[in-house]
Coordinates of N, CA, C and O in Angstrom, one line a residue:
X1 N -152.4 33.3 -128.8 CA -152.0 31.9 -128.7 C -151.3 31.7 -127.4 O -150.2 32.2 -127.2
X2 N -151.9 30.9 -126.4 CA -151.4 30.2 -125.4 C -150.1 29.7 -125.5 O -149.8 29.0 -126.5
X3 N -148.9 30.1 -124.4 CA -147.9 29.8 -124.1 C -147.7 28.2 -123.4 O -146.8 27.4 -123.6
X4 N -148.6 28.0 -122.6 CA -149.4 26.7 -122.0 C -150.5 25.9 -123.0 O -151.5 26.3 -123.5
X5 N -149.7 24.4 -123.1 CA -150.8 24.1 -124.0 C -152.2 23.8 -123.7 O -152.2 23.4 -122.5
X6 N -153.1 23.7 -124.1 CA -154.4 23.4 -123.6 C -154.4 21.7 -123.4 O -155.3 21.2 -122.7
X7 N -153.9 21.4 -123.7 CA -153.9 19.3 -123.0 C -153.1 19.6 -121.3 O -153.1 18.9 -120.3
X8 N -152.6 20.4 -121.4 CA -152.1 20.7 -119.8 C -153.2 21.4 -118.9 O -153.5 21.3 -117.7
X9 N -153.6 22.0 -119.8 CA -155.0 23.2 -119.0 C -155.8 22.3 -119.1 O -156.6 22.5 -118.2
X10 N -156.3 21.2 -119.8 CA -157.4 20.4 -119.8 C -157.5 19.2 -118.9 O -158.5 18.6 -118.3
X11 N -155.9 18.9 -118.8 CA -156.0 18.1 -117.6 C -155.4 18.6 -116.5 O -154.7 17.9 -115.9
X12 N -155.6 19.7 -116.0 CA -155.4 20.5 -114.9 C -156.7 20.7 -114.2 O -156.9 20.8 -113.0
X13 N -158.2 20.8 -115.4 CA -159.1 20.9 -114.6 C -159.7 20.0 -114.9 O -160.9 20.2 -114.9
X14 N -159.3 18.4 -115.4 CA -160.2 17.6 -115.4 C -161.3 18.2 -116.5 O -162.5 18.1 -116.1
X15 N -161.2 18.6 -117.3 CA -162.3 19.2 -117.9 C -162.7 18.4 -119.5 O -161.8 18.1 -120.2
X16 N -163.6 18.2 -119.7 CA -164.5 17.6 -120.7 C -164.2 18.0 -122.1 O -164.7 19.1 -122.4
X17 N -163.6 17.3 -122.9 CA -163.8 17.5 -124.2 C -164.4 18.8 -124.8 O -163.9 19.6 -125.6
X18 N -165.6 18.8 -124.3 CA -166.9 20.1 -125.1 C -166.4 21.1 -124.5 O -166.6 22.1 -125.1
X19 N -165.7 21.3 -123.2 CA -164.9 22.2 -123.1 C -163.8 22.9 -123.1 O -163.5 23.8 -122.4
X20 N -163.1 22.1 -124.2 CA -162.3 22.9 -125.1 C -162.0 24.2 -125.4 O -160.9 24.8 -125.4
X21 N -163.1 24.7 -125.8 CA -163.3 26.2 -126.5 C -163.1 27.0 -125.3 O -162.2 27.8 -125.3
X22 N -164.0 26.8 -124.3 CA -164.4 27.7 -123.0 C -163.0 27.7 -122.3 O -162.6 28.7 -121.8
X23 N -162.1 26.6 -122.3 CA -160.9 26.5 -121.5 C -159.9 27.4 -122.3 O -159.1 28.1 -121.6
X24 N -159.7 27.5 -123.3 CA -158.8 27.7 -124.5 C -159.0 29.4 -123.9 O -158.0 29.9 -123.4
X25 N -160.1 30.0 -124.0 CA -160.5 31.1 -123.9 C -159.8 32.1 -122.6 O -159.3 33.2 -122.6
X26 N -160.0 30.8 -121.3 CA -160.1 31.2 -120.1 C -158.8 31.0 -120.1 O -158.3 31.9 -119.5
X27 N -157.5 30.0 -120.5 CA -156.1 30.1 -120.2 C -155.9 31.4 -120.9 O -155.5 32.3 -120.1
X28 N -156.1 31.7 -122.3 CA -155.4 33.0 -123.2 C -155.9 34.4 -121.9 O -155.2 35.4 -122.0
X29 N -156.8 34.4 -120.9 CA -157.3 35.0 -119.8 C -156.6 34.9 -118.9 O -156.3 35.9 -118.2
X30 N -156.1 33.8 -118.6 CA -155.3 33.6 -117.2 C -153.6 34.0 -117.5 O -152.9 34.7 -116.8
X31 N -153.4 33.4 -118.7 CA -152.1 34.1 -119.0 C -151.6 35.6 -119.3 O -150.6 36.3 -119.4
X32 N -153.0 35.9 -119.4 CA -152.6 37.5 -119.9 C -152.5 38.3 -118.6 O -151.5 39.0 -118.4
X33 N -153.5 38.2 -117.4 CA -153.6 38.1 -116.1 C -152.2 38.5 -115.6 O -151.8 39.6 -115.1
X34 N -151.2 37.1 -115.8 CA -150.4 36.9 -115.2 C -149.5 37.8 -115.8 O -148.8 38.5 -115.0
X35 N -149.3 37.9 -117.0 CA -148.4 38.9 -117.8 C -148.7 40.1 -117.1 O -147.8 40.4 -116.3
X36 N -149.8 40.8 -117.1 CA -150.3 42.0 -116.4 C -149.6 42.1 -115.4 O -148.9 43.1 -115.3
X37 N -149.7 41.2 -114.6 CA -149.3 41.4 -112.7 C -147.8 41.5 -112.7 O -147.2 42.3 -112.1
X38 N -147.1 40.6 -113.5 CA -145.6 40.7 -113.6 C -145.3 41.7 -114.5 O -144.1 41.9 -114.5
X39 N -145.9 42.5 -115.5 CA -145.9 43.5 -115.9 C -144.7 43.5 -117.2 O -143.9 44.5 -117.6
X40 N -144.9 42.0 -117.7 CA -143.9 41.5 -118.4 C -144.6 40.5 -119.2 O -145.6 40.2 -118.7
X41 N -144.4 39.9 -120.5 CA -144.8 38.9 -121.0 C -143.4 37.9 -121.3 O -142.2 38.3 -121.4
X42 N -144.0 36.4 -121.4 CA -143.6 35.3 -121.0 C -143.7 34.6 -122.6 O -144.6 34.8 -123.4
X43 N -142.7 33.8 -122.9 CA -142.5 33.1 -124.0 C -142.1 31.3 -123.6 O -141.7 30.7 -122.5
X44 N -142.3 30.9 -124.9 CA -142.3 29.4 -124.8 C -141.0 28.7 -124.7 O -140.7 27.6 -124.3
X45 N -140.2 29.7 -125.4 CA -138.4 28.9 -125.4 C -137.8 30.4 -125.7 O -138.5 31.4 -125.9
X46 N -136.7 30.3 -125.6 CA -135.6 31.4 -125.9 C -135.7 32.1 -127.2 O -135.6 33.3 -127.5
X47 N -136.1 30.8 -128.0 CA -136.3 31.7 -129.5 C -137.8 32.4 -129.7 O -138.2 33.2 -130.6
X48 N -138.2 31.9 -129.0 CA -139.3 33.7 -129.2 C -139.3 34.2 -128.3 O -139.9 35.3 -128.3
X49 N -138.7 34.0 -127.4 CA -138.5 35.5 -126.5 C -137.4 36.5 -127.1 O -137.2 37.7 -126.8
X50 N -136.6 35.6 -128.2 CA -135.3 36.6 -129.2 C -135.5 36.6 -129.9 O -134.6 36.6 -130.7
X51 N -136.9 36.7 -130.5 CA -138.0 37.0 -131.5 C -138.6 38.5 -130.9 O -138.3 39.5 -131.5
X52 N -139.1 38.4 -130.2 CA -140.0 39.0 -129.6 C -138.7 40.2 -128.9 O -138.6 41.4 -129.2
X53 N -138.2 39.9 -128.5 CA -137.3 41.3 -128.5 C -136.4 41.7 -129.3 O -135.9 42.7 -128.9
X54 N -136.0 41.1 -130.6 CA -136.1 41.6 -131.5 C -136.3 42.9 -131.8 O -135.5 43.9 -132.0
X55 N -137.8 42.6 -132.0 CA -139.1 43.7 -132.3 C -139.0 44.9 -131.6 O -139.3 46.0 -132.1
X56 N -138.6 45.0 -130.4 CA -138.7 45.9 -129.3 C -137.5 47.1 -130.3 O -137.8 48.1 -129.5
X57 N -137.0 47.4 -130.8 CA -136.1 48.8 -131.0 C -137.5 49.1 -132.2 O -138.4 49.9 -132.0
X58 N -137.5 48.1 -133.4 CA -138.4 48.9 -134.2 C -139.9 49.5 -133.6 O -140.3 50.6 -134.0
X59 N -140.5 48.8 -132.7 CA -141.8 49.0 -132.1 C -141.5 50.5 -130.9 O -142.3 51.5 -130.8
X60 N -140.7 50.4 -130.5 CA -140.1 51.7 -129.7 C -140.5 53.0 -130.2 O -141.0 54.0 -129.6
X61 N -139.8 52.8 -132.4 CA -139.6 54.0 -133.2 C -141.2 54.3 -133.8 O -141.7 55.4 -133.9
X62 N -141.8 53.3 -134.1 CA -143.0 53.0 -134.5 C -144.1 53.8 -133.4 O -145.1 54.5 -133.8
X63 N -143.8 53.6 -132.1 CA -145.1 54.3 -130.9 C -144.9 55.7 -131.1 O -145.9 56.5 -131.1
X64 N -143.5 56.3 -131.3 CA -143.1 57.7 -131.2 C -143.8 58.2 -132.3 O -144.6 59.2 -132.2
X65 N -143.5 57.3 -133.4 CA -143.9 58.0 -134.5 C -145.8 58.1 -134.3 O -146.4 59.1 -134.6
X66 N -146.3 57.0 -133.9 CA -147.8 57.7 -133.7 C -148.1 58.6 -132.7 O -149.1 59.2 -132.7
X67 N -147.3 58.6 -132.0 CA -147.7 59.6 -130.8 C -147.2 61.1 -131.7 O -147.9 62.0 -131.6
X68 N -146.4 61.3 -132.4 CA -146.0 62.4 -133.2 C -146.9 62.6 -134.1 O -147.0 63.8 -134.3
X69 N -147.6 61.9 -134.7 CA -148.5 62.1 -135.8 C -149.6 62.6 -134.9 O -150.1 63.6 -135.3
X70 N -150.2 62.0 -133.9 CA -151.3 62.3 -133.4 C -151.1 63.6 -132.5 O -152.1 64.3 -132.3
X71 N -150.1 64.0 -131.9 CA -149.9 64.8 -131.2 C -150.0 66.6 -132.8 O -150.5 67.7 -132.6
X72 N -149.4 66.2 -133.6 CA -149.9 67.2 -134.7 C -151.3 67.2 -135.3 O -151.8 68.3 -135.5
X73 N -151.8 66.3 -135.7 CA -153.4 66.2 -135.5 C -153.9 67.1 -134.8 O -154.6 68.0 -135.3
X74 N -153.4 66.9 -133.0 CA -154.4 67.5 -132.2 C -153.9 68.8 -132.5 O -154.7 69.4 -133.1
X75 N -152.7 69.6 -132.5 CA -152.7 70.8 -133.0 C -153.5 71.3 -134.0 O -154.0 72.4 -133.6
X76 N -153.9 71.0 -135.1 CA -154.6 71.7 -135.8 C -155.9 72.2 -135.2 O -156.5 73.2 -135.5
X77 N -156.3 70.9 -134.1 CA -158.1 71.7 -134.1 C -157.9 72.6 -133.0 O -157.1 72.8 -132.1
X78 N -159.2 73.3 -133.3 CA -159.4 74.5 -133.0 C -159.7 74.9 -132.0 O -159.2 75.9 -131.5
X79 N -160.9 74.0 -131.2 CA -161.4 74.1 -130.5 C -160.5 74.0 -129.0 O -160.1 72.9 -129.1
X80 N -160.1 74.4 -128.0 CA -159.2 74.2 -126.7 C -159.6 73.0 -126.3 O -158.6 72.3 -126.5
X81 N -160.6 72.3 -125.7 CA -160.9 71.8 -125.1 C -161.1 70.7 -125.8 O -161.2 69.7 -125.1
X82 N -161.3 70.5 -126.9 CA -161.0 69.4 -128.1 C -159.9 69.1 -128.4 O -159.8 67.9 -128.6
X83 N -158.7 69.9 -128.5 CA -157.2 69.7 -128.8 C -157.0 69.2 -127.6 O -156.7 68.0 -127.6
X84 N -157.3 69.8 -126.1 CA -156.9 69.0 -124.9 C -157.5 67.7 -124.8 O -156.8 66.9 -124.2
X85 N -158.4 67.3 -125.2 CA -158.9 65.7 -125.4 C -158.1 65.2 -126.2 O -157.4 64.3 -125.6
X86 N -157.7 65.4 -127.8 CA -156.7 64.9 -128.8 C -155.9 64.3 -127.8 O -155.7 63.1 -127.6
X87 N -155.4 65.7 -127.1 CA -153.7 65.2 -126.7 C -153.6 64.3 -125.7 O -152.8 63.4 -125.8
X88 N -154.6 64.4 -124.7 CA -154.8 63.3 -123.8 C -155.0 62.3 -123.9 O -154.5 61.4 -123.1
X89 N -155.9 61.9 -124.8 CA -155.9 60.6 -126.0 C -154.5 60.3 -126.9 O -154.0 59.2 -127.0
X90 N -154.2 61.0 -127.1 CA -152.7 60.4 -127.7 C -151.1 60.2 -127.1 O -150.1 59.8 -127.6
X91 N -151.8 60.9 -125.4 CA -150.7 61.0 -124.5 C -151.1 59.5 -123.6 O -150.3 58.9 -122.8
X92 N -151.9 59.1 -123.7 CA -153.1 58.1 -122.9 C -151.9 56.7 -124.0 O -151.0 56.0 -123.6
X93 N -152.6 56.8 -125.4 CA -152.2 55.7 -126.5 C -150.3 55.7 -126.3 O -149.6 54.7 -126.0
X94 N -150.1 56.5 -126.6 CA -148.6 56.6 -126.3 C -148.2 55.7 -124.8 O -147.4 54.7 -124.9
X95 N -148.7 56.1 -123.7 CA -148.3 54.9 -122.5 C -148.5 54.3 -122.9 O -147.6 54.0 -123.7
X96 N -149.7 53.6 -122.9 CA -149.6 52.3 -123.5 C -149.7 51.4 -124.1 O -150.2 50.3 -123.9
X97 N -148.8 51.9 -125.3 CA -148.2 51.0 -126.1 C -146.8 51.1 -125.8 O -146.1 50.2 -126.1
X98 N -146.2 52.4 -125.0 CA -144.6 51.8 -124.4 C -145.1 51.0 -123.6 O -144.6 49.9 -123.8
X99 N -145.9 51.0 -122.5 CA -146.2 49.8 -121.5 C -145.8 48.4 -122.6 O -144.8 47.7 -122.5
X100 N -146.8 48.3 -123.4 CA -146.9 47.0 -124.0 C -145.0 46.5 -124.9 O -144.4 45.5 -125.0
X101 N -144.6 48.0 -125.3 CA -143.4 47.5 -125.7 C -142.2 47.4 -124.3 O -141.1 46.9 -124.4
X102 N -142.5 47.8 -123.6 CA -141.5 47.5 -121.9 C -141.5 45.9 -121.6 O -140.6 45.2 -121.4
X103 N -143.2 45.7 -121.7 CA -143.0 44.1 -120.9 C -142.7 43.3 -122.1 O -142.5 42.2 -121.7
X104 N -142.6 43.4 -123.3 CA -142.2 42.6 -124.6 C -140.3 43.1 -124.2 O -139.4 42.4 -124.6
X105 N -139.9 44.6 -123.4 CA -138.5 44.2 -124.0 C -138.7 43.1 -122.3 O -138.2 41.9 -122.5
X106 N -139.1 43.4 -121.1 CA -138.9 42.6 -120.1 C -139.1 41.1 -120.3 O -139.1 40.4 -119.3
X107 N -139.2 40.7 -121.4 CA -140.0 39.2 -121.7 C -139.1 38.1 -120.6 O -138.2 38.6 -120.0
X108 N -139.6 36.7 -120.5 CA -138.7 36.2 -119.5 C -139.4 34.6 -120.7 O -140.1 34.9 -121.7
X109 N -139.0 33.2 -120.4 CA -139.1 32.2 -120.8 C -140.0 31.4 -120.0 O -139.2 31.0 -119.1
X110 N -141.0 31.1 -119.8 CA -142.1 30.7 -118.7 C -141.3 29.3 -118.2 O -140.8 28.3 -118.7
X111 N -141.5 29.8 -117.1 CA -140.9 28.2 -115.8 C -142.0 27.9 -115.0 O -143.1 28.5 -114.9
X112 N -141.6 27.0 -114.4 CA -142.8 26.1 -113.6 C -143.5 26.6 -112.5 O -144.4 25.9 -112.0
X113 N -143.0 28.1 -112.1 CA -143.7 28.4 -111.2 C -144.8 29.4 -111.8 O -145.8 29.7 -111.1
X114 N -144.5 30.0 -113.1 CA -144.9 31.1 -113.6 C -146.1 29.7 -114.4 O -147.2 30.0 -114.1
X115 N -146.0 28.9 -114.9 CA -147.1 28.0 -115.4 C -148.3 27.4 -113.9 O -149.5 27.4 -114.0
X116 N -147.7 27.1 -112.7 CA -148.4 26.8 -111.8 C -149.4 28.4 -111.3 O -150.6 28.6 -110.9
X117 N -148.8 28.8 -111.6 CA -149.3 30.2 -111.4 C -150.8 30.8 -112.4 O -151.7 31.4 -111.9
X118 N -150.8 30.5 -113.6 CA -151.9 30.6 -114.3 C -152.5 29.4 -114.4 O -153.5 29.4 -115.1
X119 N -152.0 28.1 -113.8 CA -152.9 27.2 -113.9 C -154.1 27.5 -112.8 O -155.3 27.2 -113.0
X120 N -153.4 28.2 -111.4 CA -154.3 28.6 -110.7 C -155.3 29.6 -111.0 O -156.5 29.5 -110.8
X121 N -154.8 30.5 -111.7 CA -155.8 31.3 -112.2 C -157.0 30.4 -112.7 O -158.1 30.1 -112.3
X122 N -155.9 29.9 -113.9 CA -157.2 28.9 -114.6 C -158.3 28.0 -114.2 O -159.3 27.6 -114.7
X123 N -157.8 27.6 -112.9 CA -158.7 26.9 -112.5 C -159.5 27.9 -111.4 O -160.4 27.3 -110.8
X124 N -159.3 29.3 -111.2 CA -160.6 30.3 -111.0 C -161.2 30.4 -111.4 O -162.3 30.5 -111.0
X125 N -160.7 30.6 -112.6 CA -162.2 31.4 -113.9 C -163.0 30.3 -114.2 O -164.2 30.4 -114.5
X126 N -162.1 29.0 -114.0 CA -163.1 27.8 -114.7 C -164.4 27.6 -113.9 O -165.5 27.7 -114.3
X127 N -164.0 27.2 -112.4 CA -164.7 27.0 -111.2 C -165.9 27.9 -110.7 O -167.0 27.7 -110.1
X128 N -165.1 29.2 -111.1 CA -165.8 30.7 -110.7 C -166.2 31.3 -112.0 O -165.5 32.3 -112.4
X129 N -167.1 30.9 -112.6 CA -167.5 31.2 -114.1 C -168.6 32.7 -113.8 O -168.8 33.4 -114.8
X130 N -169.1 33.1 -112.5 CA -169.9 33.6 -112.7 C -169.5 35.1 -111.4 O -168.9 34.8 -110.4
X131 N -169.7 36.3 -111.5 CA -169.3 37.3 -111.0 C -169.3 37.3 -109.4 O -168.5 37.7 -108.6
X132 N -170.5 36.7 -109.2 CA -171.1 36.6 -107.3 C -171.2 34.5 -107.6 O -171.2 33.8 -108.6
X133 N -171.2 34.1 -106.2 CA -171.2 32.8 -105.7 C -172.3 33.4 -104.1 O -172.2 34.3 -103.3
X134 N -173.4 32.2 -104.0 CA -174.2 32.2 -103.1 C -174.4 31.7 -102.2 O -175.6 31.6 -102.3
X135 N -174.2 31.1 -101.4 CA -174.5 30.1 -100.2 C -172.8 29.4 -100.1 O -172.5 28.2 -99.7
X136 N -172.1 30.4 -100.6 CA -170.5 29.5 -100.1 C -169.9 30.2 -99.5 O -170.2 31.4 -99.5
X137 N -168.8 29.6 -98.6 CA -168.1 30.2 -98.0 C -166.9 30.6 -98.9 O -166.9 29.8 -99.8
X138 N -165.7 31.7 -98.9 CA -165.1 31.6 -99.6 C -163.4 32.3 -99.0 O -163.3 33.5 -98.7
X139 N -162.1 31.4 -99.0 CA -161.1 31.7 -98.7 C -159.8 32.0 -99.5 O -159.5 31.2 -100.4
X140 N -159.2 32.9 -99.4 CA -158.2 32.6 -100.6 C -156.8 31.7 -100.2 O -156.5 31.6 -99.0
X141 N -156.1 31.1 -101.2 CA -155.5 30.2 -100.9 C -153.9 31.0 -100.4 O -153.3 31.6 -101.2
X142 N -153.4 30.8 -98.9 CA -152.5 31.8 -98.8 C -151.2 31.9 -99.9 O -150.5 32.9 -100.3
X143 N -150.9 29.9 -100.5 CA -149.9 30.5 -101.7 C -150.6 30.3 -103.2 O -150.6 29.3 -103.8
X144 N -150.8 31.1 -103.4 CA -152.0 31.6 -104.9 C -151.2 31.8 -105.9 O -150.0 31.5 -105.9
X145 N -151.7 32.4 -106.9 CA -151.0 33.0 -108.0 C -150.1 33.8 -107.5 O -148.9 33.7 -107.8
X146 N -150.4 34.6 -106.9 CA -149.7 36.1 -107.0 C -148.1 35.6 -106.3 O -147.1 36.2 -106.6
X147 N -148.2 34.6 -105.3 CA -147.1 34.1 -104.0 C -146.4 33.8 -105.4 O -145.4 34.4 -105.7
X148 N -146.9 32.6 -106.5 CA -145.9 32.1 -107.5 C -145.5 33.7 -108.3 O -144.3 33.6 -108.6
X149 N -145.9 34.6 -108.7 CA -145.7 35.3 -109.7 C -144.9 36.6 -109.3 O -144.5 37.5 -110.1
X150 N -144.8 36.6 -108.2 CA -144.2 37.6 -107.0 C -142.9 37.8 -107.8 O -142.9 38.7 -108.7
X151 N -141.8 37.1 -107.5 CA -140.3 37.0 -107.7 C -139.9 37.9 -109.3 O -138.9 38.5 -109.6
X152 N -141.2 37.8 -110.2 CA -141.1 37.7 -111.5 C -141.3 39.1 -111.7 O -140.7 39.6 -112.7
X153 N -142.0 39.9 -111.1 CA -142.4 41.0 -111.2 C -142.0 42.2 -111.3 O -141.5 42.6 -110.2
X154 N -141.9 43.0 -112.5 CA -140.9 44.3 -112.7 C -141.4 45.2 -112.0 O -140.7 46.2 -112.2
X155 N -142.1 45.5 -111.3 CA -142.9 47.2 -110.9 C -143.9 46.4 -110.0 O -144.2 45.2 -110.0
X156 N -144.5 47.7 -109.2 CA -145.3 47.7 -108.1 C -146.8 47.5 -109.1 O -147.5 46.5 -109.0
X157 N -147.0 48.5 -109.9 CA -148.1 48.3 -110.9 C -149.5 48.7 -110.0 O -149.3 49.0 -108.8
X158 N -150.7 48.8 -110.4 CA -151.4 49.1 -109.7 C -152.8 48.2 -108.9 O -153.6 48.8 -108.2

């Protein structure tokens, strides 16, 4: 569920009724984007961001505990080079789901620069629907998303 409502994304790109569905799709895209890059997720008001971290101590005990269950899993098999897969797979799953519980405890309250910021996105994916563009020229805008989403950002990330 979109933190930005879609009547704001809809008239951000001028966009048509029938494309409702397609925009709906492409904000839940653009906002996640942005969460990614700031390496943090973003809430609608204070009370679900103290909702949402809340969650963060039980979700903490909850990853250990599957990373513990699966890390004894891989113990049992037999095979070397199969247990070393297990583990790497459940050493792999273990990041990240602390990743995902880090930027839920990092959460922040979405402001106006962090919404201008995936509106630009949004209006990439919408515009740029397709992987290559042919016969255009193409520049990026020097203050873009990333310029709004800068300040917000916990980690270098990759």
């Amino acid at each position: 569920m979109s933190v930005i409502s879609i009547a704001i994304a809809m008239q951000h790109l001028l966009a048509e009724e029938e494309d409702q569905v397609l925009v709906q799709a492409m904000l839940d895209a653009a906002e996640e984007s942005a969460s990614q890059y700031m390496q943090r997720r973003f809430y609608a008001d204070h009370a679900s961001l103290d909702a949402a971290q809340a969650e963060v101590p039980a979700a903490i005990s909850s990853t250990r505990i599957r990373y513990e269950q699966a890390v004894a899993a891989a113990d049992v098999v037999v095979d070397i080079e199969d247990r070393r897969g297990a583990l790497d797979r459940a050493a792999q799953a273990f990041a990240d789901a602390r990743a995902e519980v880090e930027m839920k405890a990092r959460g922040i309250v979405i402001n106006s620069a962090i919404q201008a910021a995936c509106l630009l996105i949004l209006g990439h994916l919408f515009a740029n629907r397709e992987d290559v563009a042919t016969g255009v020229t193409v520049a990026e805008i020097p203050m873009g998303s990333r310029h709004l989403l800068a300040p917000y950002r916990t980690g270098m990330g990759v």
